[in-house]
Amino acid sequence: MEHLIVIVLLSFLAITAVAVVMLHDLFAVVMLFGIYSLLTAAIFLVLDAVDVAFTEAAVGAGISTVLMLATLALTARKEKTSLRFAPIPLLVVTITGAALVYGTLDMPRYGDPTAAIHQHVAPDYLQRGPRETGIPNVVTSVLASYRGYDTLGEVTVIFTAGVGVMMLLGSSRRGTKRTRGKR
Amino acid sequence: MAWLGLYNYWIVIFLMMAGFYVVIVRGNVVKKIVGLNLFQTAVFILYISMSKVQGGTAPIVEPEFVVYSNPLPHVLILTAIVVAVATTALALALTVRIKESYGTVEEDEIHRLDKSF
Amino acid sequence: MRHHFILRIVAKLLIPLILLFGLYVQFHGDFGPGGGFQAGVIFGAGFILYALVFGVEKAGNVARLTIVRVMVAAGLLLYGSVGVVSLLLGGNYLDYSVLADDPVHGQHLGIFLIEVGVGITVAAVMITIFFTFASRGRS
């Protein structure tokens, strides 16, 4: 049953992705991207990744969509397009995809408890985490304690991105940025 | 039914390639960013698919459960999602600046303007 | 802004709940799903909703830009300084076991503090990014 839900949700996701590729109205594309993120969050929930589902629902379906809409308001709503068929990129994409599919044939099957990924540190974290940190949510204890350096790095990236946005769009006045534009 | 165990990965590859196609074919910068996000989300699904253990539950330890899904990919992707939105915001800010100094966000028009400068 | 009465009233009802839920996610993240990243985003989303419904200027009065900018750095500094404190107390960088007499208690304290740091930075960055985009359109 659980498997069936995943398959149906993944198929919805594929359909949404096709729609995103085909459409030219950027507003519709951004809204579809919000739906895509929400579907992804649902898949994460079924796959037991509750924390990730939570984040994806808040970030992907919420903040990302709002930011993209804000950008559309500042740029153009429609994509100027020539509906040409592009054979070479399609070929490149198909070949890359085929190579990747060939690569998956060796991968452990979905949900296989004997897969290599489940043998090394994960059982260790699951056993030691609650005992050593007193926190039942293993994701939190790994995130904050065992991999504290990683998280410090990630927070630094977010900080840097925030500073970057401030510098790009923050306090510059109209006069300075009109000097370059010819039109 | 052995192929069904790979269905997740194949859909992930399909989504990745959809994003990749948008990035290389479409000229609109906003559309390219959406394409990059499609690709990125596909990678997230790849990781989370691998972390699932059949019959497992969410990795919040309670005495009545024995089998848990692997928490490590969850941690990696949790932080990756927030970093993804931060980098997307930076890309969108660059897009806004491109629009302000070129008057367009279409790649071919930007190239044409660049030559005439 | 004369119209949109329903939107404004619903937003007024929802925003305190969103902020409260953000705090719940922040401090309950040790026991259930949640944590600094999610809480930060939810908290930021509350302010963004306010800015969307009532305008960026009014929202700027609620979340002053200078304070938010200080918070962007403050969260990261809190995170880093927890590591420095554990260094000064004789442990490794970001080893929380030395923060209290009992290692388990120390771990709990350290995780709590850095989750708060993460939450502050993420919330402040989300608010700043949105405000920067939104105020760009007006000028």
Tab-separated table of C-alpha atoms in Angstrom, chain B residues 5-100:
chain	number	residue	atom	x	y	z
B	5	GLY	CA	12.463	-1.624	-6.699
B	6	LEU	CA	14.206	0.677	-9.147
B	7	TYR	CA	11.119	2.702	-10.084
B	8	ASN	CA	12.057	5.486	-7.662
B	9	TYR	CA	15.478	5.876	-9.208
B	10	TRP	CA	14.115	5.938	-12.735
B	11	ILE	CA	11.615	8.649	-11.914
B	12	VAL	CA	14.413	10.559	-10.215
B	13	ILE	CA	16.502	10.295	-13.377
B	14	PHE	CA	13.541	11.417	-15.473
B	15	LEU	CA	13.062	14.487	-13.247
B	16	MET	CA	16.787	15.240	-13.325
B	17	MET	CA	16.825	15.085	-17.107
B	18	ALA	CA	13.729	17.295	-17.313
B	19	GLY	CA	15.568	19.887	-15.233
B	20	PHE	CA	18.749	19.439	-17.275
B	21	TYR	CA	16.802	19.885	-20.527
B	22	VAL	CA	15.243	23.123	-19.274
B	23	VAL	CA	18.667	24.433	-18.272
B	24	ILE	CA	20.293	23.780	-21.638
B	25	VAL	CA	17.416	24.569	-24.008
B	26	ARG	CA	15.453	27.429	-22.519
B	27	GLY	CA	16.818	30.947	-22.824
B	28	ASN	CA	14.852	32.612	-20.058
B	29	VAL	CA	16.955	32.935	-16.917
B	30	VAL	CA	14.040	32.482	-14.495
B	31	LYS	CA	13.058	29.301	-16.313
B	32	LYS	CA	16.633	28.071	-16.045
B	33	ILE	CA	16.539	28.608	-12.285
B	34	VAL	CA	13.304	26.615	-12.077
B	35	GLY	CA	15.041	23.892	-14.096
B	36	LEU	CA	17.984	23.846	-11.698
B	37	ASN	CA	15.540	23.509	-8.824
B	38	LEU	CA	13.846	20.561	-10.559
B	39	PHE	CA	17.230	18.883	-10.816
B	40	GLN	CA	18.049	19.680	-7.204
B	41	THR	CA	14.772	18.306	-5.885
B	42	ALA	CA	15.341	15.126	-7.892
B	43	VAL	CA	18.654	14.664	-6.082
B	44	PHE	CA	16.850	15.091	-2.759
B	45	ILE	CA	14.372	12.352	-3.714
B	46	LEU	CA	17.277	10.097	-4.723
B	47	TYR	CA	18.861	10.402	-1.291
B	48	ILE	CA	15.640	9.957	0.624
B	49	SER	CA	14.677	6.911	-1.499
B	50	MET	CA	17.943	5.283	-0.528
B	51	SER	CA	17.371	5.954	3.162
B	52	LYS	CA	14.079	4.039	3.296
B	53	VAL	CA	14.114	0.656	5.013
B	54	GLN	CA	11.209	-1.686	4.332
B	55	GLY	CA	8.947	-1.792	7.387
B	56	GLY	CA	10.923	0.956	9.067
B	57	THR	CA	9.582	4.071	10.712
B	58	ALA	CA	10.741	7.659	11.092
B	59	PRO	CA	14.043	7.868	13.013
B	60	ILE	CA	12.592	9.163	16.268
B	61	VAL	CA	13.519	6.530	18.821
B	62	GLU	CA	10.653	5.063	20.831
B	63	PRO	CA	10.794	1.796	22.774
B	64	GLU	CA	7.982	0.150	20.809
B	65	PHE	CA	9.775	0.381	17.439
B	66	VAL	CA	12.772	-1.631	16.332
B	67	VAL	CA	13.324	-0.836	12.635
B	68	TYR	CA	14.090	2.735	11.669
B	69	SER	CA	14.870	4.341	8.335
B	70	ASN	CA	18.406	5.606	7.902
B	71	PRO	CA	18.691	9.080	9.494
B	72	LEU	CA	21.938	10.108	7.818
B	73	PRO	CA	20.559	11.036	4.346
B	74	HIS	CA	17.769	12.916	6.118
B	75	VAL	CA	20.326	15.103	7.863
B	76	LEU	CA	22.251	15.781	4.657
B	77	ILE	CA	19.132	16.670	2.667
B	78	LEU	CA	17.552	18.706	5.458
B	79	THR	CA	20.438	21.151	5.369
B	80	ALA	CA	20.701	20.918	1.576
B	81	ILE	CA	17.106	22.109	1.136
B	82	VAL	CA	17.677	25.272	3.147
B	83	VAL	CA	20.955	25.927	1.359
B	84	ALA	CA	19.100	25.380	-1.939
B	85	VAL	CA	16.619	28.142	-1.165
B	86	ALA	CA	19.419	30.466	-0.119
B	87	THR	CA	21.329	29.904	-3.354
B	88	THR	CA	18.108	30.195	-5.378
B	89	ALA	CA	17.499	33.561	-3.744
B	90	LEU	CA	20.995	34.652	-4.735
B	91	ALA	CA	20.408	33.506	-8.329
B	92	LEU	CA	17.096	35.365	-8.442
B	93	ALA	CA	18.787	38.507	-7.106
B	94	LEU	CA	21.316	38.252	-9.931
B	95	THR	CA	18.406	37.862	-12.371
B	96	VAL	CA	16.841	41.062	-11.095
B	97	ARG	CA	20.133	42.889	-11.570
B	98	ILE	CA	20.483	41.502	-15.105
B	99	LYS	CA	16.979	42.727	-15.904
B	100	GLU	CA	17.828	46.167	-14.546
